[in-house]
Amino acid sequence: MPMFKTPFNGYSVQFSPFYEHRLAVATSQNFVIIGNGRIHVIDFTNPSSTMTEISSFETSDGVYDLTWSEENDNLLVAAIADGSVKLYDLGLPPNSK
């Protein structure tokens, strides 16, 4: 069975509505009491091998929840522990995320 281990605690997992082998995972340090968060975008095209991280986004606060856009296959929206809602675009170059 494929597996992906995150360094933080997982809070939400959402499958992409566009790609059946892609999912996003919302994670946070220290059970969102204090610390950073990270969003992992994972591909598991080959179910007999490990899952592959294709992108990630760092946050200065934990990530509670996330969802994919139903209109654009590159967009994710996340609920952050500081009360903000942030939009992430997988289509942007890594330095501009």
Short mmCIF file of C-alpha atoms in Angstrom, two decimals:
data_model
loop_
_atom_site.label_atom_id
_atom_site.label_comp_id
_atom_site.label_asym_id
_atom_site.label_seq_id
_atom_site.Cartn_x
_atom_site.Cartn_y
_atom_site.Cartn_z
CA MET A 1 0.00 0.00 0.00
CA PRO A 2 1.42 3.44 -0.93
CA MET A 3 2.24 5.76 1.96
CA PHE A 4 3.34 9.36 2.42
CA LYS A 5 4.69 10.52 5.79
CA THR A 6 4.36 14.20 6.71
CA PRO A 7 6.51 15.89 9.37
CA PHE A 8 3.39 17.52 10.89
CA ASN A 9 -0.03 16.28 12.02
CA GLY A 10 -2.62 15.81 9.27
CA TYR A 11 -5.93 17.71 9.44
CA SER A 12 -7.59 17.40 6.05
CA VAL A 13 -7.23 15.33 2.88
CA GLN A 14 -8.97 16.23 -0.37
CA PHE A 15 -8.88 14.40 -3.69
CA SER A 16 -8.58 16.56 -6.81
CA PRO A 17 -11.80 16.74 -8.83
CA PHE A 18 -9.67 16.85 -12.00
CA TYR A 19 -7.00 14.17 -11.44
CA GLU A 20 -8.01 10.88 -9.81
CA HIS A 21 -4.48 10.18 -8.54
CA ARG A 22 -3.83 13.58 -6.92
CA LEU A 23 -4.65 14.71 -3.43
CA ALA A 24 -3.89 17.62 -1.11
CA VAL A 25 -3.12 17.27 2.61
CA ALA A 26 -3.40 20.05 5.21
CA THR A 27 -0.93 19.66 8.10
CA SER A 28 0.08 21.55 11.25
CA GLN A 29 2.73 21.40 13.97
CA ASN A 30 1.84 20.77 17.62
CA PHE A 31 -1.86 20.07 17.01
CA VAL A 32 -2.36 23.67 15.76
CA ILE A 33 -1.71 25.06 19.26
CA ILE A 34 1.45 26.80 18.05
CA GLY A 35 3.73 26.39 15.07
CA ASN A 36 3.82 26.25 11.31
CA GLY A 37 1.72 24.44 8.77
CA ARG A 38 2.24 22.92 5.37
CA ILE A 39 0.09 21.89 2.42
CA HIS A 40 1.31 18.84 0.52
CA VAL A 41 0.10 18.02 -3.00
CA ILE A 42 0.67 14.32 -3.64
CA ASP A 43 0.50 12.07 -6.70
CA PHE A 44 -0.07 8.34 -6.43
CA THR A 45 -0.35 7.34 -10.09
CA ASN A 46 1.54 4.11 -9.48
CA PRO A 47 -0.26 2.39 -6.55
CA SER A 48 2.52 -0.16 -6.07
CA SER A 49 5.14 2.49 -5.26
CA THR A 50 5.37 5.36 -2.78
CA MET A 51 3.34 8.51 -3.14
CA THR A 52 5.22 11.44 -4.68
CA GLU A 53 4.99 15.01 -3.45
CA ILE A 54 4.59 17.25 -6.50
CA SER A 55 4.27 20.54 -4.62
CA SER A 56 4.13 21.97 -1.11
CA PHE A 57 3.27 25.31 0.48
CA GLU A 58 4.65 26.50 3.84
CA THR A 59 2.54 28.62 6.20
CA SER A 60 3.54 30.46 9.38
CA ASP A 61 0.42 29.09 11.12
CA GLY A 62 -1.29 25.70 11.05
CA VAL A 63 -3.60 24.65 8.22
CA TYR A 64 -7.03 23.44 9.40
CA ASP A 65 -8.75 22.56 6.15
CA LEU A 66 -8.47 22.86 2.38
CA THR A 67 -10.42 22.26 -0.80
CA TRP A 68 -9.77 22.22 -4.54
CA SER A 69 -11.31 24.73 -6.90
CA GLU A 70 -14.11 23.22 -8.97
CA GLU A 71 -13.20 25.49 -11.90
CA ASN A 72 -9.39 25.48 -12.04
CA ASP A 73 -7.27 22.34 -11.60
CA ASN A 74 -4.31 24.31 -10.15
CA LEU A 75 -6.08 26.17 -7.34
CA LEU A 76 -6.41 25.21 -3.68
CA VAL A 77 -8.10 27.23 -0.93
CA ALA A 78 -7.00 26.70 2.68
CA ALA A 79 -8.26 27.77 6.12
CA ILE A 80 -5.28 28.93 8.18
CA ALA A 81 -5.09 29.01 12.01
CA ASP A 82 -4.58 32.80 12.05
CA GLY A 83 -8.15 33.21 10.72
CA SER A 84 -7.20 33.81 7.09
CA VAL A 85 -8.33 31.98 3.98
CA LYS A 86 -5.54 31.67 1.41
CA LEU A 87 -5.52 30.76 -2.27
CA TYR A 88 -2.63 28.63 -3.59
CA ASP A 89 -1.81 28.18 -7.28
CA LEU A 90 0.11 25.08 -8.36
CA GLY A 91 0.63 26.64 -11.78
CA LEU A 92 2.94 29.40 -10.52
CA PRO A 93 6.72 28.98 -10.51
CA PRO A 94 8.08 27.76 -7.12
CA ASN A 95 9.54 31.15 -6.11
CA SER A 96 6.23 32.99 -6.53
CA LYS A 97 4.02 30.63 -4.52
#
